[in-house]
PDB file of C-alpha atoms in Angstrom:
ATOM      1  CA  UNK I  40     -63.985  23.786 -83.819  1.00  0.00           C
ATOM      2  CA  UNK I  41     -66.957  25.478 -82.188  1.00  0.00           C
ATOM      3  CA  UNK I  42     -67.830  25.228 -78.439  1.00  0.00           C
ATOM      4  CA  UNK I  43     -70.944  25.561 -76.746  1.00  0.00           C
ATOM      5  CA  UNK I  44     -71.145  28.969 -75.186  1.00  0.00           C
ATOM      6  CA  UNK I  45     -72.223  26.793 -71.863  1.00  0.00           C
ATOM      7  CA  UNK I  46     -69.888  24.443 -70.518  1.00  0.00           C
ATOM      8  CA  UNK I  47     -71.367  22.230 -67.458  1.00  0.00           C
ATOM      9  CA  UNK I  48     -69.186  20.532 -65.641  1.00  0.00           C
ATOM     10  CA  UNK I  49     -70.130  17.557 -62.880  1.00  0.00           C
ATOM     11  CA  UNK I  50     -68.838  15.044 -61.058  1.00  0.00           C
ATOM     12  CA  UNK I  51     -71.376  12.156 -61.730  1.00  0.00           C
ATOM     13  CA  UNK I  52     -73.403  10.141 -64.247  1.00  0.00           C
ATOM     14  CA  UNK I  53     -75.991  11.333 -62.030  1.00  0.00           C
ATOM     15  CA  UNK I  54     -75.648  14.700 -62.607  1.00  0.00           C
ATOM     16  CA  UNK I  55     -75.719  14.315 -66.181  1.00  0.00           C
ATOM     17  CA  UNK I  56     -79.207  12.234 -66.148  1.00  0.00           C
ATOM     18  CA  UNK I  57     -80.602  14.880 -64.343  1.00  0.00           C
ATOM     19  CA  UNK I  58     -79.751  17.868 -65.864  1.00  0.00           C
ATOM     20  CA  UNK I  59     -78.388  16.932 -70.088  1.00  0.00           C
ATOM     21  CA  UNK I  60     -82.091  16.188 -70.958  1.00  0.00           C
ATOM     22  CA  UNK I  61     -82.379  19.758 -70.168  1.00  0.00           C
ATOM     23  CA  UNK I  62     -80.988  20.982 -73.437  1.00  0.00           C
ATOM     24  CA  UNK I  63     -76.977  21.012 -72.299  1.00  0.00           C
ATOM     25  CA  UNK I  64     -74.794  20.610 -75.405  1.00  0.00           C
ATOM     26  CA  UNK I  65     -71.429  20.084 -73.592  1.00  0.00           C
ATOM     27  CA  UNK I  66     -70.474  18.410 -70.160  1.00  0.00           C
ATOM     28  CA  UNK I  67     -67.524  17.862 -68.681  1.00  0.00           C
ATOM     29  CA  UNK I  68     -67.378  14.615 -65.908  1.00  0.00           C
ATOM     30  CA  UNK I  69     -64.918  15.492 -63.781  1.00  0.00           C
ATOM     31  CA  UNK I  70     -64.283  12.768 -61.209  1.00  0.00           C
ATOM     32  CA  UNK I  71     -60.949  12.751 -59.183  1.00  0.00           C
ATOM     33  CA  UNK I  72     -61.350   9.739 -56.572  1.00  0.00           C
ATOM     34  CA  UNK I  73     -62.867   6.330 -57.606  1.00  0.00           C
ATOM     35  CA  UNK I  74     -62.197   2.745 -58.373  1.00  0.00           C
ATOM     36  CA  UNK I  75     -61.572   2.073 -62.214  1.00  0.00           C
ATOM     37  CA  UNK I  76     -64.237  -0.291 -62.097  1.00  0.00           C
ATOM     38  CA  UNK I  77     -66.659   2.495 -61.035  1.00  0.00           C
ATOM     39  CA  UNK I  78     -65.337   4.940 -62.873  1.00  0.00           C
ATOM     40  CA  UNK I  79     -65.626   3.389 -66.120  1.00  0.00           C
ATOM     41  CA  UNK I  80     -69.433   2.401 -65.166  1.00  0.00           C
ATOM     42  CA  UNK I  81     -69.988   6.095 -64.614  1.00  0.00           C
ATOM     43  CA  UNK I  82     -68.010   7.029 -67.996  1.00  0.00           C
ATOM     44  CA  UNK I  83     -70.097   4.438 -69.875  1.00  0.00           C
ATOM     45  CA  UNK I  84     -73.405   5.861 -68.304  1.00  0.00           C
ATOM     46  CA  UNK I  85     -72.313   9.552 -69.285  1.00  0.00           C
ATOM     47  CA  UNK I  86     -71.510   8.757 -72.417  1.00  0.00           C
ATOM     48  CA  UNK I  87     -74.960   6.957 -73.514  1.00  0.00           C
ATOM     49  CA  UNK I  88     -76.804   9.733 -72.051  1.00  0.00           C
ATOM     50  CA  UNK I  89     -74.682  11.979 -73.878  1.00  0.00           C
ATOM     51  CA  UNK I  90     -75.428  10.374 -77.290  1.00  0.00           C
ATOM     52  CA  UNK I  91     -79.285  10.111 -76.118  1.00  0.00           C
ATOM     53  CA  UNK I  92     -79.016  13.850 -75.992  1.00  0.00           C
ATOM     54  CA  UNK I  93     -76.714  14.972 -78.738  1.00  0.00           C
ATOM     55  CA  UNK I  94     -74.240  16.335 -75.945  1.00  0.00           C
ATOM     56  CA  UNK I  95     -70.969  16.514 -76.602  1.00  0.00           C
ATOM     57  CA  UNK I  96     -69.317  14.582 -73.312  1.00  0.00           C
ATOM     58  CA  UNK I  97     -65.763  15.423 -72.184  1.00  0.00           C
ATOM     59  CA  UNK I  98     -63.479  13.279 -69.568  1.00  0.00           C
ATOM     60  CA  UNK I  99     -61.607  14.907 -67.349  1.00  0.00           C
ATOM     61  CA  UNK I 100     -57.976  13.282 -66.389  1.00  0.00           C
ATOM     62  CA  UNK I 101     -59.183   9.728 -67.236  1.00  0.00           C
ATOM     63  CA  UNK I 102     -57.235   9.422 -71.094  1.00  0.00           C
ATOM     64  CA  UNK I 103     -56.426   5.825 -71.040  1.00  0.00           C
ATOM     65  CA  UNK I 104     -60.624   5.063 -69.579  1.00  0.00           C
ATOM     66  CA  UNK I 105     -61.694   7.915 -72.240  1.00  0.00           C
ATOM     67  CA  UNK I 106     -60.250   5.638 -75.195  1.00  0.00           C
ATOM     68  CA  UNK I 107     -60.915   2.172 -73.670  1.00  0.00           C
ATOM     69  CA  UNK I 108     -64.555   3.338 -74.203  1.00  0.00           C
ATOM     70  CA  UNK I 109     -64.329   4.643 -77.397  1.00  0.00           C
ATOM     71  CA  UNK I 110     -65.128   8.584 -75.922  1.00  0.00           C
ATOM     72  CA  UNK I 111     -63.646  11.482 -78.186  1.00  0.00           C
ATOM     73  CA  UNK I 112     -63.152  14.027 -76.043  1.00  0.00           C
ATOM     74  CA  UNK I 113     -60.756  14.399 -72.680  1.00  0.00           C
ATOM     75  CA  UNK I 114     -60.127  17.380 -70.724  1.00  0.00           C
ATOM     76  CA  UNK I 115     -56.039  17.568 -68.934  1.00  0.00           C
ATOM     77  CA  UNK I 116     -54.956  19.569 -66.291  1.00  0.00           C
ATOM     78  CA  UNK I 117     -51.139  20.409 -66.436  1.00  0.00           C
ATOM     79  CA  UNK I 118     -50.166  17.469 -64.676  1.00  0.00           C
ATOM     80  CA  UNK I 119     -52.438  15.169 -65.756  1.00  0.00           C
ATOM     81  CA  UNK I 120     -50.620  16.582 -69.436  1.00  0.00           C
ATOM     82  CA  UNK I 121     -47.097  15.763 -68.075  1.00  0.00           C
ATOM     83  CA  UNK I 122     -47.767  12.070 -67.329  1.00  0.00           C
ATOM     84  CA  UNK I 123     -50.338  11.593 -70.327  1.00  0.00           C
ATOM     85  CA  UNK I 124     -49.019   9.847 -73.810  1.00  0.00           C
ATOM     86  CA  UNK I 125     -50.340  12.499 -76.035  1.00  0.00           C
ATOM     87  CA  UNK I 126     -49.059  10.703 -79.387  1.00  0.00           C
ATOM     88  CA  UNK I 127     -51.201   7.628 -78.222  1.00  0.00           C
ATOM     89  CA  UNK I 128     -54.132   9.932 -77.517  1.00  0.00           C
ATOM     90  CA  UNK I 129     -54.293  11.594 -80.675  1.00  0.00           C
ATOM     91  CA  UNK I 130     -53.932   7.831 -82.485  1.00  0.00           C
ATOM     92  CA  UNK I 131     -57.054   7.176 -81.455  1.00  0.00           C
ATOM     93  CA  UNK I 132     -58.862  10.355 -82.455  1.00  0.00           C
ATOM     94  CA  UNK I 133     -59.385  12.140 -79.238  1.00  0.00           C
ATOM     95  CA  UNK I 134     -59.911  16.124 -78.819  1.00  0.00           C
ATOM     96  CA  UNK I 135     -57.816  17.651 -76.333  1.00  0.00           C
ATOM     97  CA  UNK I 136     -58.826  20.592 -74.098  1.00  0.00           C
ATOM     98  CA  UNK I 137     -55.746  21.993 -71.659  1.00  0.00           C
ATOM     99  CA  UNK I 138     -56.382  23.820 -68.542  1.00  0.00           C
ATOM    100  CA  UNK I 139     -53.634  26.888 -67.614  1.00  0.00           C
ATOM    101  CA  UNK I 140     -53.471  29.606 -65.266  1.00  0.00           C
ATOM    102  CA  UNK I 141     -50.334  31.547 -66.104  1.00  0.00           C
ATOM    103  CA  UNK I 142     -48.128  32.129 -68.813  1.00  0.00           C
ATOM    104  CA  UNK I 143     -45.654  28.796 -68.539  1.00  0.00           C
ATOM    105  CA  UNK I 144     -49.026  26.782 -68.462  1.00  0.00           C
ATOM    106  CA  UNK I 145     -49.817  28.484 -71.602  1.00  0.00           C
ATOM    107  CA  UNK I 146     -46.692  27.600 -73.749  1.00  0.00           C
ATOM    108  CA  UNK I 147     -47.087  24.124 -72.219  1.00  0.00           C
ATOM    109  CA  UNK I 148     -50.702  24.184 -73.219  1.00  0.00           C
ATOM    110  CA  UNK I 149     -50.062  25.931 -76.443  1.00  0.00           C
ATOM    111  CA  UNK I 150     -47.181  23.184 -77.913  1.00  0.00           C
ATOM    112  CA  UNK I 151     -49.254  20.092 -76.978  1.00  0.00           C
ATOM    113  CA  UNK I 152     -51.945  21.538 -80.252  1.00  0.00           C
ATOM    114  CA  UNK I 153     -55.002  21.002 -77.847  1.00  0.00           C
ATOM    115  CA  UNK I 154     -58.669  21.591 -79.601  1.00  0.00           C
ATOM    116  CA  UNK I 155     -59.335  24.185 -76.795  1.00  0.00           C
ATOM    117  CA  UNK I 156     -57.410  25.959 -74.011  1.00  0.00           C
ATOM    118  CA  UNK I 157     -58.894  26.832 -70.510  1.00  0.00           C
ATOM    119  CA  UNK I 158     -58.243  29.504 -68.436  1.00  0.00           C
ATOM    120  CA  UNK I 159     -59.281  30.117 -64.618  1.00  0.00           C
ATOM    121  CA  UNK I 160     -59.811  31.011 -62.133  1.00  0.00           C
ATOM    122  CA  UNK I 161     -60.784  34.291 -64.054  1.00  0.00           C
ATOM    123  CA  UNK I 162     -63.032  35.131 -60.638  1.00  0.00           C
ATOM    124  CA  UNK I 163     -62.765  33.948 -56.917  1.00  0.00           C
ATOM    125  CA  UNK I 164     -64.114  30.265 -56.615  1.00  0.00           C
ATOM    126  CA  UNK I 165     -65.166  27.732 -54.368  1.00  0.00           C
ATOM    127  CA  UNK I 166     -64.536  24.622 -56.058  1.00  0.00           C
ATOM    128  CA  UNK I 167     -60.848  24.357 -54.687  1.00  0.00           C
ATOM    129  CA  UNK I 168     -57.979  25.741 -53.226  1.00  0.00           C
ATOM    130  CA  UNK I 169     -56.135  27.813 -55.608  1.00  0.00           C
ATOM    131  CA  UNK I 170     -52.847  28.746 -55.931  1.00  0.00           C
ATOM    132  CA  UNK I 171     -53.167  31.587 -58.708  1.00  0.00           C
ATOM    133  CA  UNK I 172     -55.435  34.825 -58.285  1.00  0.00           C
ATOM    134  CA  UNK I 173     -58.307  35.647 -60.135  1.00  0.00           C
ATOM    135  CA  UNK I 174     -57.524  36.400 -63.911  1.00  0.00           C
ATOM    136  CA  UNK I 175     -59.903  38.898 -64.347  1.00  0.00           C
ATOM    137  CA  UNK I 176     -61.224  40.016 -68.146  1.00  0.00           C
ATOM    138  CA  UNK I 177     -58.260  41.430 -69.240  1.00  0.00           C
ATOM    139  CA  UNK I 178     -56.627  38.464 -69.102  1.00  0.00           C
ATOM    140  CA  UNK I 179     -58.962  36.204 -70.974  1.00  0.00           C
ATOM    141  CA  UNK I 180     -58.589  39.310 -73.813  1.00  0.00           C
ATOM    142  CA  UNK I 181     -54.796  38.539 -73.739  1.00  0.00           C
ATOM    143  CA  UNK I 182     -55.135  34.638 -73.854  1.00  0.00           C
ATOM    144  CA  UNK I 183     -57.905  35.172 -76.769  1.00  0.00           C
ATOM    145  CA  UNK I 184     -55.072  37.124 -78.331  1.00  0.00           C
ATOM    146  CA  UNK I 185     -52.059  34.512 -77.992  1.00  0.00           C
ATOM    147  CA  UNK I 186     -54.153  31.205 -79.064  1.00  0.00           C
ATOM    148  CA  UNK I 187     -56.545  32.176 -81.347  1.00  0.00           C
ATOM    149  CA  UNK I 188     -58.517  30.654 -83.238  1.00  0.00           C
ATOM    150  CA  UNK I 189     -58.046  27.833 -80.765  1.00  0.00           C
ATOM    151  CA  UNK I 190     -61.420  28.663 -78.506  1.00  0.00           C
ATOM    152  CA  UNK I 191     -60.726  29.642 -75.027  1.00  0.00           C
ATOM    153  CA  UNK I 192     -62.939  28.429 -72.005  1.00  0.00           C
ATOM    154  CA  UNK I 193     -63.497  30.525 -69.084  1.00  0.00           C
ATOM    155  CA  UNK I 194     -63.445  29.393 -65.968  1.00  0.00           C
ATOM    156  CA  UNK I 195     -63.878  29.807 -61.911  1.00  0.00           C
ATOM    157  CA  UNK I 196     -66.509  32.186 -60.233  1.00  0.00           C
ATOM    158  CA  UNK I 197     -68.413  32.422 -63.350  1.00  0.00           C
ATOM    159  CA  UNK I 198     -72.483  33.198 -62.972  1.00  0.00           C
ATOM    160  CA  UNK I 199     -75.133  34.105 -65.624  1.00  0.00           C
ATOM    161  CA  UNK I 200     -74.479  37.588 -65.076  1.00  0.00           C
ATOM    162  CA  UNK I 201     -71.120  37.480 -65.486  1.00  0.00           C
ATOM    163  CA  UNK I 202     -71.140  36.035 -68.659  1.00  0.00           C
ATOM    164  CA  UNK I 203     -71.616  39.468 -70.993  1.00  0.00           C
ATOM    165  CA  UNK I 204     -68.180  40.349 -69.643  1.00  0.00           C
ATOM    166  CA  UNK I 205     -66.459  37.377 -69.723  1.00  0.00           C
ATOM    167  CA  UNK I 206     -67.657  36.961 -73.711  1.00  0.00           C
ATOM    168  CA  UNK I 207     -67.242  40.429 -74.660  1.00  0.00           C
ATOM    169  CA  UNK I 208     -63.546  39.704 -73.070  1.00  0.00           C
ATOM    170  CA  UNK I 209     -62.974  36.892 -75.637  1.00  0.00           C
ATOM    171  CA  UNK I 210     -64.338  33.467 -74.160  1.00  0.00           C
ATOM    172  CA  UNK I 211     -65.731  31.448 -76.527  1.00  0.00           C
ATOM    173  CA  UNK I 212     -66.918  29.285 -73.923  1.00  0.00           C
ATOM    174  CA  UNK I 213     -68.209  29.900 -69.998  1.00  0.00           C
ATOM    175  CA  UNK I 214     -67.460  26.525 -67.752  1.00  0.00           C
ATOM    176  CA  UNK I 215     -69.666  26.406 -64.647  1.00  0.00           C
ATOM    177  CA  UNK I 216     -69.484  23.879 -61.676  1.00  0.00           C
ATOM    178  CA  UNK I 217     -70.793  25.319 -58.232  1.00  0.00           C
ATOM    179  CA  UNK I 218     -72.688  27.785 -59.413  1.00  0.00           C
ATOM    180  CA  UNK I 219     -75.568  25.129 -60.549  1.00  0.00           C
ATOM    181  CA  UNK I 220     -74.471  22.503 -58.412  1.00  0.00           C
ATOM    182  CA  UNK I 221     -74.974  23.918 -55.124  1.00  0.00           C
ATOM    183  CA  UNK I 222     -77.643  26.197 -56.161  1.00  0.00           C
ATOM    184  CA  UNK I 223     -81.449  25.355 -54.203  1.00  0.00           C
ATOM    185  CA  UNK I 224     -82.697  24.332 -57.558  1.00  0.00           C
ATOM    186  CA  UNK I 225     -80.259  23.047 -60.180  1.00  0.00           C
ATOM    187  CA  UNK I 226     -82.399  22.530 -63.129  1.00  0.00           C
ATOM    188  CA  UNK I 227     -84.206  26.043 -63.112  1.00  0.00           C
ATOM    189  CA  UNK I 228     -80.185  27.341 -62.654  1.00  0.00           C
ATOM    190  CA  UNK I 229     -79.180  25.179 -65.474  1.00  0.00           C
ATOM    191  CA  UNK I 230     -82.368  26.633 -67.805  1.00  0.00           C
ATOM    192  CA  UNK I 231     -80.972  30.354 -66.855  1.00  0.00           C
ATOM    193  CA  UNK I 232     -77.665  29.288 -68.474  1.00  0.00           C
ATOM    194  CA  UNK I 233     -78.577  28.078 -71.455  1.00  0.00           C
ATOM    195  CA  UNK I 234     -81.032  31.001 -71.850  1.00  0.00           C
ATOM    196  CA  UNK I 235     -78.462  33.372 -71.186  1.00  0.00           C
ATOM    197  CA  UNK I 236     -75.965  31.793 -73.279  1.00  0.00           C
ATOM    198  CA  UNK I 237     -78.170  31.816 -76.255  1.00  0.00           C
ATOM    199  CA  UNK I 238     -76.374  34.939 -78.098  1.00  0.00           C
ATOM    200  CA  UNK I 239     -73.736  33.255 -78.471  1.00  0.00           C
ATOM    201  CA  UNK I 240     -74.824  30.131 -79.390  1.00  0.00           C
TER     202      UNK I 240
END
C-alpha cells in the first residue's frame, strides 16, 4: 500500500470542507470528545467530502463508528489498540494504521499486521503533552528498517522544510496538525504542503 507523502490531520468535518477541495489525498479526523450522535454526523460529513474529492479519509479511535458507516480506514493509538476487537475490524475490511513511540509500542504495533505504522513525536510539538522525547531522523531510519515495507508515517513538529530530512530518513509519509491549523492562513499553508510533497508523490 502506498501513502500520500502528505498526511493532514483535523479535528472537524469543517476542516475537511475547507481545506480537501484543495487537492489533499489523505486526512485523518481526529476527534477525542463528542457525543456519538455528533460524532457520527461529523464522520458521515467527512466521509462524503472525502469521496467528492477522491481523498482517502481515516478515523481516528472511533472503530466501531468507522464500520457502522461503512469507512475503510481507522487510525489506533496504543490504547485505543488494547481495548479495540481487531478480528472484528479486519471482518469488515478496514485498514489499520498504529501509532508508537518506543520500541514495546513497536512489537505491539508490529504483531497487530497494521497497513501502516506511525511514529512521533520525531520533533518537539504542540499538539499535546508528551511523555516520550523527540525521535529525531535516526530513528525513523531504524523504524523504516524494522517494518518495512509496511510505510511509516512521521509525525510531531513536522513543517515543509523539514520534510527533505524526514523522507530522506525513511518516512513514507509526513502527518501534519498545528502546523496548518494554527497557521494565519491555512489554505495557502496547506498549498505549500502539497507542493512540497510533490517528489514524493
Amino acid at each position: 500500500m502506498k501513502l500520500d507523502p502528505f498526511y493532514l490531520i483535523v479535528d472537524s468535518a469543517a476542516w475537511i470542507e475547507r481545506l480537501v477541495p484543495l487537492g489533499v489525498k489523505l486526512v485523518q479526523l481526529r476527534i477525542k470528545t463528542m457525543d456519538e450522535a455528533s460524532l457520527r454526523a461529523e464522520i458521515r460529513k467527512a466521509k462524503a467530502l472525502c469521496a467528492e474529492h477522491q481523498c482517502q479519509l481515516i478515523v481516528n479511535d472511533h472503530w466501531r463508528l468507522a464500520i457502522e458507516e461503512d469507512c475503510d480506514f481507522i487510525h489506533l493509538g496504543q490504547e485505543d489498540l488494547q481495548a479495540a476487537d481487531l478480528t472484528r475490524i479486519r471482518a469488515a475490511g478496514l485498514r489499520l494504521g498504529l501509532s508508537t513511540h518506543d520500541h514495546l509500542e513497536l512489537e505491539t504495533a508490529v504483531a497487530a499486521r497494521p497497513d501502516y505504522i506511525a511514529l512521533g513525536p520525531v520533533y518537539p510539538t504542540i499538539l499535546k503533552q508528551m511523555k516520550w522525547a523527540p525521535q529525531g531522523l535516526e530513528r525513523l531510519g531504524e523504524w523504516k528498517r524494522q517494518i518495512a515495507p509496511t510505510p511509516l508515517v512521521a509525525i510531531g513538529g513536522l513543517n515543509p522544510d523539514r520534510l527533505e530530512g524526514v523522507f530522506g530518513a525513511g518516512a513514507d509519509s509526513a502527518a501534519v496538525v498545528t502546523d496548518i491549523t494554527l497557521d494565519a492562513n491555512p489554505k495557502a499553508r496547506t498549498r505549500e504542503w502539497i507542493e512540497k510533497t510533490k517528489p514524493w508523490r
